[in-house]
Amino acid sequence: MMPVSKGDIQKHLKNITQSLNDCCWFIHRPHPLTLCLFSSLQGSRDPMFLTGVSFPPDWPVYSETLIKLSVYGENNGHHWLTSSNFLGSSSFSVTDLLKSKDQQLSLSLRTADDSATVGTVVVSRMKMGEIEDGEVDHFTTDMHQKPSCSKGQKYLEFIPINLHTQRMRVMCPRKTDSFYDVVTVGAPAAHSQGFKNGGLQKLLSKYESEKKSTAYQCIYYPPEQTAKAREILCVVSQLQPHISALADQLLQTAQQSSSQPLRDVLKSLEEKTEQFVHALKDELVKSALLALHAARPGYVSKCQSSAQSSPAESRESPVHSDSIPHHKEYDEEEWDRVWVSVAKSLNCVIALVDKLQEQDNNNQESAPSHTLADVITSHKLPVATVVWWDELAVLVQSLKKCVAEVAERARRSVSFVLLQEAACSMAQGLQLQQRRDAVFSQALAALACGFAMRLYAGLEDKGFLRQLHAIGLVAQFESLLSTYSEEIGMLEDMEVGISDLHRVTFRITEAASEEAVSLQPTVSGRRDHYTVEVPLPHHAFQALPEELREGKLLRVLPVLFNVGINEQQTIAERFGDISLQERINQKNFEILEGYYKSLTDTVPSECLPCFQTQTDIKELLDTLGQNVVTKKRKNVEILWLAGMICRRMNGIRLTSCKSAKDRTSMSVTLEQCSLLRDEHQLNKDYFVRALDCMRREGCRIENVQKNIKCRKYAFNMLQLMAFPKYYRPPEGTYGKVDS
């Protein structure tokens, strides 16, 4: 395997957070079309109109940004934007342009109703400097960040705050260099929307309670049931065409091949049909079908229909049916009979194929040259044998019909559930979804950054790669938020956003080239499932295990542990409520413990990294479990233990506070010095000196400078008196500043 240099790793990681800056786009039109914002050319049948469009540095332009071009004709010498002089439009994404040949796109201009093509627009990316003197290499892209002072900016709410990666490299003449990585990011939260009414955890709970009230004219389904409905809809959409295709393939195989291929196709058909039936046995489908029938006008249940109607009612019935459609009584057991018919049809197909194979075996004993196809189609065989294929065709068609009927009913039922959710959603629901999306976007960016960093660091570690495709990784988010005032809302947002990361999977792909744009991760999917594709350079990708090269979806299990350390946490512990923090830590400990059990059952211990400290992971977990239930103020040992366990399990480490600038710096430097002490024999007499040095010089104080243009942590003496001892910066490095 070719080694990946530190420079390569840094270059590829930098691409993760790059965005376009100072870009200039040229629009070249070889057709008689005029952009309304620019001068037109007159007196020519085929004018060449060239114009440039530049985006200011403060515009949020990214690779996924869509750009729409609308072209208007001239109207009596004026360039008014009206429907009467609209000629056509086209759109493209920045990615389309950057990935195109020669970074140039030829776009068709379409009319407003998309009925015709009226011209062509050629869009080219030009490098800054080409405009004046034709220089080709003057263009550069800068890595942007959202500084802590911009966390309240509405138009930046989907971007993580102060997202950075940090690596400590420990060099020893007698040993291989060691690397310790961490991602630092401001708390994923809706800072621009504020926390007056709490965060997502509280707001969602209140919203779900309100939806249950009788004020809403809809049926309430809890979030887990609507999620299940989406899952069933997805399964039905995938499996029905698959089953139909396998059924057709079964008929073809029976007519053309020997018995073994027929048995293989039948096995696949049996597996897919069983998956289909299992998914639709869910009680939600049955109850939703009943609710759907009950919601129709004139619905009559089976028990109601048994009551005899009066003669007068019978006479009125035809008149009433003209205005309100009536539906036949609904048998609540009908659904069970429908999906059971699928299983029965499959069993009939299996039984007939068994008979065909038995017939095949009998004929092979008497005439070895006969195949199953001969048994079915040969006119030289008895007439009774020829009808087998016809019978199989009838059974296969019956199976396909049953599957189609079940699929249609299932779609109606789960669609009804989803429509109820939509009906119950008011403006508040949309606002909450937008808040949740913003928080999730920030958390996802941090996780994707951490995954890419961990992947590059482990490319030569066979044990890590085996663990990656066998069970996935754990991503441990460490939070230092307090449970007082607005930081409660931040923590509630953060809890939901990190929990939503369970819906994310990763896939490793081979990059088209080693250019920056080809190495940037991409995200695809919908709210219920996202996939992040992480491209690797050719030589690195080809050295991966086969499972990873084939595009296996990789899971990352997010866990969150929070311990507030500032003066606000002191108030919360003495006079307020810390139950949110206690619940989060207990819940995520159970998740982490479950991951460890799966890890030990799936991956041998040799796959995990070696550490100097002799305490094993199980013992560390037991200690962490004791700490999360212990009533102890500012119990930062929870964070230390969770961090150690994460590193022992090849995990991704992330640390957050409000802005990832001050408290985060204290925590990251403390962890680094602890690693030097525990793993690299840093003398305890030099521990505090090393800690102060890391806080006074190096990347953490540079991060502060980068955010607020001042080399001071935003603490004062009174605040620091409330901090745990090892979370206090050295004299001269803190003061009153705008953060």
XYZ file of C-alpha atoms in Angstrom:
739
model
C 0.000 0.000 0.000
C 1.354 3.458 -0.844
C 1.702 5.644 2.281
C -0.330 8.815 2.549
C 1.799 11.762 3.605
C 0.865 14.253 6.266
C 0.728 16.914 3.558
C -1.802 14.864 1.559
C -3.967 14.370 4.624
C -3.942 18.066 5.467
C -4.676 18.977 1.839
C -7.630 16.594 1.589
C -9.051 17.590 4.967
C -8.862 21.245 4.013
C -11.132 20.540 1.049
C -13.937 19.542 3.405
C -14.625 23.114 4.498
C -13.583 25.010 1.355
C -16.079 27.281 -0.357
C -15.925 29.516 -3.416
C -14.577 33.017 -2.987
C -14.034 35.848 -5.483
C -15.475 33.732 -8.314
C -16.302 35.339 -11.612
C -18.710 33.746 -14.102
C -18.781 34.699 -17.770
C -21.957 34.274 -19.813
C -21.361 33.991 -23.537
C -24.435 34.024 -25.763
C -24.093 33.187 -29.481
C -27.838 33.768 -30.050
C -29.935 36.940 -30.400
C -30.791 37.084 -26.692
C -30.294 40.026 -24.349
C -29.866 39.951 -20.581
C -32.049 42.613 -19.075
C -29.377 43.929 -16.737
C -26.860 44.620 -19.473
C -26.687 46.549 -22.741
C -28.124 44.855 -25.793
C -26.716 44.626 -29.276
C -28.922 45.850 -32.088
C -28.804 45.553 -35.826
C -27.342 42.071 -35.904
C -28.930 38.718 -36.642
C -26.379 36.742 -34.686
C -24.833 38.926 -31.993
C -22.173 37.634 -29.615
C -23.051 39.003 -26.201
C -20.458 38.590 -23.470
C -20.963 39.591 -19.868
C -19.573 38.679 -16.458
C -21.257 38.004 -13.139
C -19.211 38.033 -9.925
C -20.232 37.021 -6.420
C -18.999 39.156 -3.523
C -16.885 37.393 -0.873
C -19.628 37.730 1.749
C -22.183 35.876 -0.380
C -22.739 32.277 0.767
C -21.864 30.524 -2.518
C -21.053 26.820 -2.222
C -20.592 23.860 -4.547
C -24.274 22.904 -4.182
C -25.540 26.455 -4.836
C -28.035 26.640 -7.731
C -27.793 29.558 -10.161
C -30.728 30.480 -12.390
C -30.311 32.555 -15.527
C -33.358 34.399 -16.876
C -33.099 36.116 -20.250
C -35.356 38.964 -21.368
C -35.730 40.593 -24.762
C -35.484 44.286 -25.517
C -38.728 46.286 -25.373
C -38.570 49.601 -27.263
C -35.024 50.173 -26.176
C -35.839 49.496 -22.517
C -34.739 46.521 -20.480
C -37.769 45.920 -18.322
C -38.326 42.551 -16.605
C -41.871 41.689 -17.645
C -43.598 38.481 -18.650
C -44.185 39.866 -22.137
C -40.479 40.143 -22.963
C -39.327 37.029 -21.060
C -37.501 34.762 -23.497
C -36.287 31.824 -21.449
C -34.350 30.561 -18.462
C -31.954 27.849 -17.409
C -30.257 26.796 -14.197
C -27.164 24.964 -13.042
C -25.296 24.217 -9.852
C -21.776 25.339 -9.050
C -20.788 21.653 -8.894
C -22.098 21.116 -12.455
C -19.832 23.887 -13.665
C -16.733 22.882 -11.724
C -17.009 19.231 -12.811
C -17.727 20.003 -16.472
C -15.128 19.679 -19.191
C -12.970 22.818 -19.298
C -15.305 24.152 -16.581
C -17.788 25.279 -19.210
C -21.491 24.463 -19.559
C -23.758 24.818 -22.574
C -27.312 25.324 -21.314
C -30.578 25.345 -23.223
C -32.880 28.259 -22.565
C -36.440 27.019 -22.035
C -39.695 28.938 -22.176
C -41.688 29.593 -19.012
C -43.950 26.586 -19.625
C -40.914 24.438 -20.549
C -42.491 23.653 -23.899
C -39.717 24.823 -26.217
C -36.021 25.676 -26.458
C -35.403 29.282 -27.468
C -31.643 29.573 -27.376
C -28.389 28.629 -25.721
C -26.295 30.107 -22.942
C -22.662 29.096 -22.473
C -21.412 29.558 -18.908
C -17.693 29.481 -18.149
C -15.772 29.779 -14.932
C -13.041 32.380 -15.257
C -10.157 32.751 -12.829
C -9.581 36.170 -11.295
C -6.864 37.889 -13.306
C -7.992 36.539 -16.678
C -10.284 39.523 -17.016
C -7.482 42.055 -17.263
C -4.342 40.320 -18.431
C -5.103 36.674 -19.142
C -3.225 35.230 -16.170
C -4.335 31.677 -15.506
C -2.941 30.911 -12.063
C -3.969 34.021 -10.138
C -7.191 32.500 -8.802
C -7.169 31.040 -5.276
C -9.854 29.678 -2.952
C -9.860 30.435 0.746
C -11.038 28.196 3.550
C -13.894 29.921 5.278
C -15.216 29.530 8.777
C -18.207 30.891 10.621
C -16.643 32.798 13.529
C -18.183 32.818 16.966
C -19.240 36.450 16.588
C -21.457 35.435 13.617
C -23.423 32.706 15.357
C -26.539 34.887 15.443
C -26.518 35.572 11.689
C -29.724 34.175 10.176
C -28.319 33.558 6.700
C -25.502 31.451 8.207
C -27.698 29.337 10.470
C -27.006 26.086 8.607
C -23.221 26.503 8.906
C -21.385 25.153 11.979
C -19.747 27.656 14.308
C -15.945 27.814 14.418
C -15.485 24.301 12.986
C -11.859 23.181 13.135
C -9.798 20.025 13.232
C -6.848 19.751 15.578
C -4.068 17.174 15.606
C -1.405 16.604 18.236
C 1.623 14.775 16.856
C 3.938 13.143 19.382
C 7.421 12.269 18.085
C 9.725 9.852 19.844
C 13.123 8.680 18.498
C 12.512 5.069 19.566
C 8.850 4.792 18.535
C 6.513 5.526 15.668
C 4.974 8.971 15.755
C 1.569 9.126 17.443
C -1.361 11.265 16.331
C -4.333 12.425 18.401
C -7.162 14.145 16.541
C -10.144 16.137 17.726
C -12.833 18.197 15.991
C -13.884 21.391 17.744
C -17.174 23.081 16.877
C -19.622 25.471 18.466
C -22.727 23.843 19.900
C -25.012 22.762 17.008
C -28.016 24.922 17.846
C -30.386 27.483 16.346
C -28.521 30.479 17.742
C -30.145 32.878 15.272
C -33.646 31.870 16.453
C -32.862 32.215 20.134
C -33.780 30.119 23.156
C -36.486 32.177 24.856
C -38.909 29.246 24.738
C -36.286 26.545 25.121
C -34.622 24.285 22.590
C -35.758 21.495 20.295
C -36.232 18.865 22.967
C -38.705 21.042 24.877
C -40.331 22.595 21.805
C -40.921 19.243 20.099
C -42.412 17.760 23.235
C -44.789 20.709 23.571
C -45.692 20.537 19.893
C -46.525 16.818 20.035
C -48.771 17.450 23.042
C -50.605 20.231 21.224
C -51.178 18.032 18.172
C -53.038 15.571 20.368
C -55.586 18.189 21.333
C -59.072 18.101 19.857
C -58.486 21.469 18.229
C -56.908 19.690 15.280
C -59.267 17.931 12.878
C -56.917 15.051 12.185
C -55.797 11.747 13.642
C -52.655 12.038 15.725
C -49.815 9.651 14.966
C -46.664 9.978 17.124
C -43.304 10.600 15.416
C -42.205 6.973 15.688
C -45.309 5.849 13.773
C -44.897 8.410 11.000
C -41.255 7.339 10.706
C -42.438 3.728 10.482
C -44.943 4.715 7.782
C -42.148 6.233 5.679
C -40.084 3.103 6.161
C -42.956 0.836 5.034
C -43.613 3.046 2.012
C -39.954 2.768 1.055
C -39.914 -1.031 1.505
C -43.037 -1.470 -0.619
C -41.649 0.730 -3.388
C -38.423 -1.275 -3.475
C -39.684 -4.827 -3.045
C -42.788 -4.932 -5.259
C -40.934 -4.392 -8.571
C -38.173 -6.709 -7.368
C -40.658 -9.506 -6.650
C -42.365 -8.978 -9.998
C -39.043 -9.186 -11.843
C -38.039 -12.363 -9.983
C -41.412 -13.952 -10.765
C -40.917 -13.296 -14.485
C -37.366 -14.606 -14.252
C -38.696 -17.791 -12.619
C -40.925 -18.477 -15.604
C -38.088 -17.865 -18.058
C -35.726 -20.113 -16.112
C -38.300 -22.886 -15.915
C -38.648 -22.767 -19.692
C -34.986 -22.534 -20.592
C -32.715 -23.908 -17.863
C -31.973 -26.848 -15.640
C -33.258 -27.359 -12.136
C -30.441 -25.660 -10.152
C -30.856 -22.173 -11.687
C -34.600 -22.550 -11.174
C -34.039 -23.355 -7.513
C -31.737 -20.317 -7.115
C -34.304 -17.933 -8.590
C -37.030 -19.469 -6.458
C -34.923 -18.966 -3.336
C -34.440 -15.273 -4.150
C -38.161 -14.889 -4.834
C -38.985 -16.589 -1.547
C -36.613 -14.324 0.425
C -37.910 -11.087 -1.092
C -41.546 -12.108 -0.694
C -40.988 -13.002 2.954
C -39.383 -9.583 3.536
C -42.383 -7.989 1.851
C -44.914 -9.898 3.979
C -42.961 -9.271 7.177
C -42.922 -5.511 6.568
C -46.667 -5.398 5.964
C -47.567 -7.426 9.036
C -46.957 -4.279 11.057
C -50.013 -3.328 13.094
C -49.697 0.269 11.855
C -50.766 -0.750 8.330
C -53.871 -2.533 9.599
C -54.937 0.263 11.944
C -54.296 2.910 9.288
C -56.460 1.051 6.775
C -59.301 0.979 9.293
C -58.818 4.694 10.022
C -58.804 5.446 6.310
C -62.143 3.644 5.798
C -63.594 5.253 8.905
C -62.690 8.699 7.579
C -64.740 8.195 4.425
C -68.296 9.547 4.249
C -70.934 6.927 4.898
C -68.522 4.545 6.571
C -70.254 1.523 8.122
C -68.362 -0.874 10.363
C -69.143 -4.563 10.286
C -70.828 -4.448 13.679
C -72.888 -1.407 12.724
C -74.105 -3.036 9.535
C -75.611 -5.904 11.500
C -78.206 -3.514 12.941
C -81.409 -3.473 10.903
C -82.307 -0.171 9.332
C -85.912 1.063 9.314
C -88.050 1.103 6.103
C -87.975 4.897 6.113
C -84.190 4.873 6.292
C -84.118 2.402 3.407
C -86.287 4.705 1.290
C -84.092 7.723 2.085
C -80.896 5.877 1.294
C -80.937 6.253 -2.575
C -81.535 9.983 -2.263
C -78.720 10.438 0.257
C -76.235 8.483 -1.826
C -76.449 11.043 -4.621
C -74.736 13.675 -2.484
C -72.501 11.605 -0.202
C -70.824 8.450 -1.512
C -71.319 5.421 0.682
C -68.825 2.628 1.089
C -69.448 -0.972 1.824
C -68.857 -2.194 5.325
C -65.219 -2.640 6.275
C -64.160 -6.033 7.540
C -61.266 -5.457 9.946
C -59.938 -8.947 9.251
C -59.825 -8.371 5.498
C -56.287 -6.990 5.569
C -54.974 -10.117 7.294
C -56.532 -12.273 4.616
C -55.056 -10.124 1.841
C -51.421 -10.282 2.896
C -51.764 -13.935 3.912
C -52.846 -14.638 0.328
C -49.378 -13.535 -0.790
C -47.785 -16.221 1.374
C -50.269 -18.810 0.123
C -49.549 -17.929 -3.514
C -45.833 -18.244 -2.884
C -46.321 -21.648 -1.252
C -48.273 -22.829 -4.305
C -45.431 -21.747 -6.587
C -42.887 -23.551 -4.392
C -44.986 -26.711 -4.316
C -45.375 -26.769 -8.079
C -41.652 -26.216 -8.669
C -40.947 -29.127 -6.307
C -43.225 -31.286 -8.436
C -41.495 -30.103 -11.595
C -38.124 -31.028 -10.172
C -39.432 -34.396 -9.060
C -40.723 -34.970 -12.585
C -37.345 -33.866 -13.917
C -35.529 -36.353 -11.713
C -37.842 -39.189 -12.787
C -37.302 -38.399 -16.454
C -33.529 -38.167 -15.968
C -33.582 -41.716 -14.561
C -35.416 -43.013 -17.635
C -33.834 -40.646 -20.172
C -30.759 -38.786 -18.831
C -30.711 -36.360 -21.736
C -33.984 -34.702 -20.673
C -33.739 -31.443 -18.752
C -36.409 -29.620 -16.815
C -37.072 -27.541 -19.898
C -37.737 -30.781 -21.773
C -40.186 -31.838 -19.094
C -42.108 -28.635 -19.535
C -41.931 -27.929 -23.247
C -41.055 -31.066 -25.186
C -43.912 -32.343 -27.345
C -42.354 -35.784 -27.194
C -43.259 -36.068 -23.517
C -46.730 -37.017 -22.278
C -49.385 -34.300 -22.613
C -49.898 -34.256 -18.829
C -46.323 -33.035 -18.435
C -46.645 -30.172 -20.905
C -49.291 -28.406 -18.808
C -46.895 -27.894 -15.891
C -45.494 -24.673 -17.331
C -48.982 -23.315 -17.939
C -49.934 -24.077 -14.348
C -46.754 -22.394 -13.113
C -47.513 -19.317 -15.225
C -50.995 -19.093 -13.688
C -49.585 -19.341 -10.151
C -46.872 -16.783 -10.840
C -49.425 -14.332 -12.225
C -51.588 -14.931 -9.144
C -48.607 -14.163 -6.892
C -47.833 -10.942 -8.767
C -51.485 -9.895 -8.580
C -51.657 -10.545 -4.828
C -48.431 -8.618 -4.241
C -49.705 -5.692 -6.318
C -53.002 -5.585 -4.406
C -51.263 -5.705 -1.030
C -48.772 -3.054 -2.116
C -51.546 -0.715 -3.258
C -53.486 -1.063 -0.001
C -50.331 -0.587 2.032
C -49.456 2.558 0.095
C -52.907 3.987 0.736
C -52.730 3.240 4.444
C -49.282 4.671 5.148
C -49.961 7.636 2.871
C -53.024 8.312 5.026
C -50.760 8.334 8.105
C -48.376 10.794 6.456
C -51.247 13.000 5.305
C -52.521 13.125 8.872
C -49.105 14.320 9.958
C -49.197 17.008 7.286
C -52.727 18.018 8.292
C -51.662 18.364 11.904
C -48.653 20.446 10.951
C -49.278 24.133 11.225
C -46.887 27.052 10.886
C -45.319 26.119 14.206
C -44.529 22.656 12.873
C -42.781 24.082 9.826
C -40.765 26.444 11.996
C -39.708 23.578 14.212
C -38.680 21.510 11.212
C -36.620 24.398 9.905
C -34.955 24.760 13.293
C -34.255 21.037 13.412
C -32.818 21.107 9.893
C -30.460 23.947 10.799
C -29.213 22.169 13.924
C -28.818 18.880 12.068
C -26.873 20.583 9.276
C -24.337 21.930 11.758
C -23.966 18.570 13.485
C -23.633 16.748 10.162
C -20.861 19.058 8.966
C -18.886 18.385 12.144
C -19.430 14.632 11.896
C -18.453 14.501 8.208
C -15.306 16.440 9.007
C -14.463 14.044 11.855
C -15.181 10.961 9.741
C -12.917 12.125 6.925
C -10.137 12.987 9.359
C -10.421 9.603 11.104
C -10.539 7.773 7.782
C -7.365 9.384 6.458
C -5.590 8.718 9.753
C -6.517 5.019 9.618
C -5.864 4.187 5.963
C -2.891 1.978 6.866
C -4.554 0.388 9.905
C -6.089 -2.913 8.797
C -7.786 -3.436 12.158
C -9.469 -0.039 11.966
C -10.656 -0.652 8.401
C -12.062 -4.031 9.427
C -13.938 -2.431 12.309
C -15.175 0.329 10.004
C -16.961 -1.985 7.588
C -17.944 -4.624 10.168
C -19.687 -2.472 12.769
C -18.954 1.202 12.099
C -17.497 3.837 14.394
C -18.600 5.695 17.481
C -18.545 9.509 17.422
C -18.306 10.976 20.906
C -19.516 14.558 21.260
C -18.243 16.232 24.422
C -20.257 19.271 25.512
C -19.379 21.843 28.173
C -22.673 23.739 28.129
C -24.344 24.700 31.372
C -27.915 23.774 32.238
C -28.863 27.342 33.067
C -30.462 30.183 31.101
C -30.158 30.083 27.289
C -27.553 27.318 27.314
C -30.307 24.898 28.353
C -31.936 25.608 25.004
C -28.606 25.113 23.216
C -28.159 21.747 24.905
C -31.727 20.731 23.993
C -31.034 21.655 20.373
C -27.724 19.822 20.446
C -29.256 16.662 21.901
C -31.832 16.409 19.105
C -29.363 17.323 16.357
C -26.831 14.707 17.442
C -29.539 12.088 17.889
C -30.678 12.778 14.312
C -27.208 11.752 13.111
C -28.366 8.149 13.552
C -30.010 8.596 10.147
C -26.656 9.211 8.443
C -24.485 6.623 6.721
C -21.166 7.040 4.949
C -19.829 5.568 1.733
C -16.232 5.699 0.518
C -15.812 6.368 -3.208
C -12.928 6.796 -5.608
C -12.302 10.400 -6.556
C -12.347 11.287 -10.252
C -9.102 13.203 -9.751
C -6.991 14.655 -6.970
C -8.282 18.157 -7.564
C -9.922 19.859 -4.615
C -13.430 19.753 -6.051
C -13.227 15.981 -6.614
C -12.175 15.281 -3.022
C -14.994 17.135 -1.314
C -17.591 14.980 0.493
C -21.139 15.137 -0.855
C -24.455 14.565 0.900
C -27.520 12.960 -0.669
C -30.852 11.631 0.573
C -33.917 12.862 2.439
C -34.715 13.641 6.049
C -35.240 10.021 7.009
C -31.888 8.923 5.598
C -28.767 10.707 4.379
C -25.628 9.283 2.810
C -22.300 11.124 2.899
C -19.908 10.067 0.146
C -16.244 10.590 0.998
C -13.955 10.408 -2.062
C -10.411 9.074 -1.705
C -7.498 9.454 -4.132
C -7.003 6.504 -6.486
C -4.028 4.878 -4.715
C -5.675 5.128 -1.286
C -9.018 3.806 -2.522
C -7.497 0.794 -4.297
C -5.718 -0.261 -1.076
C -9.015 -0.494 0.863
C -10.662 -3.817 1.756
C -13.084 -5.130 -0.854
C -16.141 -4.397 1.323
C -15.265 -0.697 1.389
C -14.395 -0.510 -2.322
C -17.764 -2.043 -3.182
C -19.532 0.916 -1.575
C -20.842 -0.651 1.613
C -22.803 1.833 3.711
C -20.909 2.609 6.907
C -22.555 3.586 10.168
C -21.374 6.057 12.765
C -23.010 5.904 16.183
C -23.202 9.369 17.797
C -23.134 9.746 21.586
C -23.276 12.946 23.639
C -21.934 13.576 27.133
C -22.367 16.963 28.797
C -20.884 18.451 31.961
C -21.255 22.178 32.577
C -18.172 23.802 34.128
C -18.790 27.553 34.296
C -20.346 29.850 36.877
C -23.820 29.369 35.367
C -23.550 25.661 36.050
C -22.802 26.501 39.680
C -26.111 28.348 39.859
C -27.919 25.458 38.143
C -26.495 22.893 40.563
C -27.344 24.918 43.665
C -30.641 26.537 42.736
C -31.786 25.138 39.401
C -32.294 21.862 37.613
C -29.628 19.596 36.109
C -31.982 16.733 35.186
C -31.447 17.374 31.455
C -27.707 16.767 31.798
C -28.270 13.680 33.946
C -30.744 12.202 31.479
C -28.482 12.846 28.480
C -25.458 11.249 30.153
C -27.387 8.189 31.344
C -29.051 7.631 27.972
C -25.842 7.963 25.982
C -23.900 5.765 28.385
C -26.360 2.984 27.591
C -25.856 3.592 23.848
C -22.074 3.523 24.260
C -22.246 0.353 26.339
C -24.390 -1.303 23.670
C -21.865 -0.377 20.994
C -19.042 -1.881 23.036
C -20.913 -5.168 23.388
C -21.515 -5.308 19.643
C -17.877 -4.392 19.022
C -16.517 -7.202 21.183
C -18.912 -9.673 19.554
C -17.925 -8.635 16.029
C -14.308 -7.476 15.974
C -11.283 -9.156 17.627
C -9.453 -7.122 20.256
C -6.347 -6.946 18.021
C -8.217 -4.511 15.781
C -8.336 -1.900 18.543
C -5.444 0.482 19.200
C -2.843 -0.224 21.887
C -2.441 2.168 24.811
C 0.145 2.303 27.558
C -2.394 2.469 30.354
C -3.421 -1.012 31.414
C -7.055 -0.267 32.272
C -9.236 -2.096 29.753
C -12.331 -0.671 28.077
C -14.744 -2.750 30.157
C -13.334 -1.351 33.369
C -13.463 2.191 32.006
C -17.104 1.658 31.022
C -17.979 0.380 34.482
C -16.389 3.474 36.026
C -18.223 5.745 33.598
C -21.503 4.018 34.449
C -20.935 4.684 38.131
C -20.116 8.332 37.490
C -23.207 9.104 35.398
C -25.457 8.056 38.286
C -23.379 9.685 41.021
C -24.620 13.016 42.377
C -21.448 15.075 42.106
C -21.086 18.692 41.082
C -19.210 19.408 37.856
C -18.192 15.792 37.532
C -15.748 16.296 34.652
C -14.486 12.739 35.136
C -17.467 11.752 32.975
C -15.912 13.654 30.082
C -12.427 12.249 30.706
C -13.687 8.670 30.797
C -15.916 9.061 27.735
C -12.996 10.549 25.787
C -10.631 7.737 26.775
C -13.191 5.063 25.860
C -13.815 6.718 22.491
C -10.099 6.708 21.605
C -9.726 3.116 22.793
C -12.505 2.103 20.389
C -11.056 3.918 17.325
C -13.783 6.545 17.620
C -14.200 10.123 16.449
C -13.683 12.783 19.126
C -15.571 16.088 19.013
C -15.610 18.828 21.647
C -18.066 21.720 21.913
C -19.118 24.623 24.045
C -21.121 27.667 23.061
C -18.593 28.875 20.457
C -15.794 26.221 20.580
C -13.381 28.952 21.566
C -12.850 29.310 25.306
C -14.138 26.378 27.374
C -13.398 24.087 24.431
C -9.781 25.269 24.413
C -9.465 24.448 28.090
C -10.852 20.943 27.582
C -8.845 20.084 24.452
C -5.536 21.180 25.941
C -6.271 19.273 29.159
C -6.975 16.111 27.163
C -3.755 16.536 25.199
C -1.642 16.926 28.324
C -3.382 13.927 29.896
C -2.474 11.849 26.835
C 1.151 12.991 27.097
C 1.193 12.018 30.775
C -0.567 8.666 30.394
C 0.858 7.512 27.057
C 4.179 9.325 26.608
C 5.662 9.594 30.118
C 5.193 13.331 30.642
C 6.484 13.905 34.166
C 3.702 14.964 36.514
C 5.897 17.858 37.690
C 5.704 19.324 34.188
C 2.026 18.676 33.646
C 0.757 22.137 34.620
C 3.622 23.824 32.814
C 2.785 21.968 29.605
C -0.888 22.770 30.075
C -0.222 26.488 30.456
C 2.095 26.435 27.460
C -0.561 24.880 25.214
C -3.054 27.515 26.291
C -0.696 30.429 25.981
C 0.806 29.474 22.611
C -0.284 27.339 19.722
C -3.479 26.654 17.821
C -6.002 27.322 20.608
C -5.007 30.917 21.229
C -4.660 31.317 17.443
C -8.243 30.105 17.158
C -9.314 32.826 19.588
C -7.452 35.409 17.526
C -9.104 34.115 14.369
C -12.578 34.483 15.880
C -12.462 37.770 17.760
C -9.211 39.444 16.574
C -7.859 39.340 20.104
C -5.560 36.854 21.890
C -7.642 36.651 25.056
C -9.976 33.923 26.310
C -13.368 35.375 27.236
C -13.123 34.746 30.996
C -12.842 36.971 34.020
C -11.430 36.196 37.456
C -14.824 35.676 39.100
C -15.900 33.219 36.419
C -12.711 31.219 36.699
C -13.179 30.797 40.441
C -16.160 28.588 39.587
C -14.213 26.493 37.042
C -12.676 23.121 37.964
C -8.986 23.550 38.713
C -7.524 22.180 35.483
C -9.901 24.190 33.285
C -8.406 27.578 34.222
C -6.103 29.366 31.738
C -2.788 30.942 32.832
C -2.532 34.560 33.922
C -2.438 37.058 31.096
C -4.385 34.930 28.628
C -7.917 35.961 29.577
C -9.951 39.110 29.965
C -13.176 40.888 29.078
C -13.662 40.642 25.321
C -16.548 40.445 22.859
C -17.085 36.781 21.965
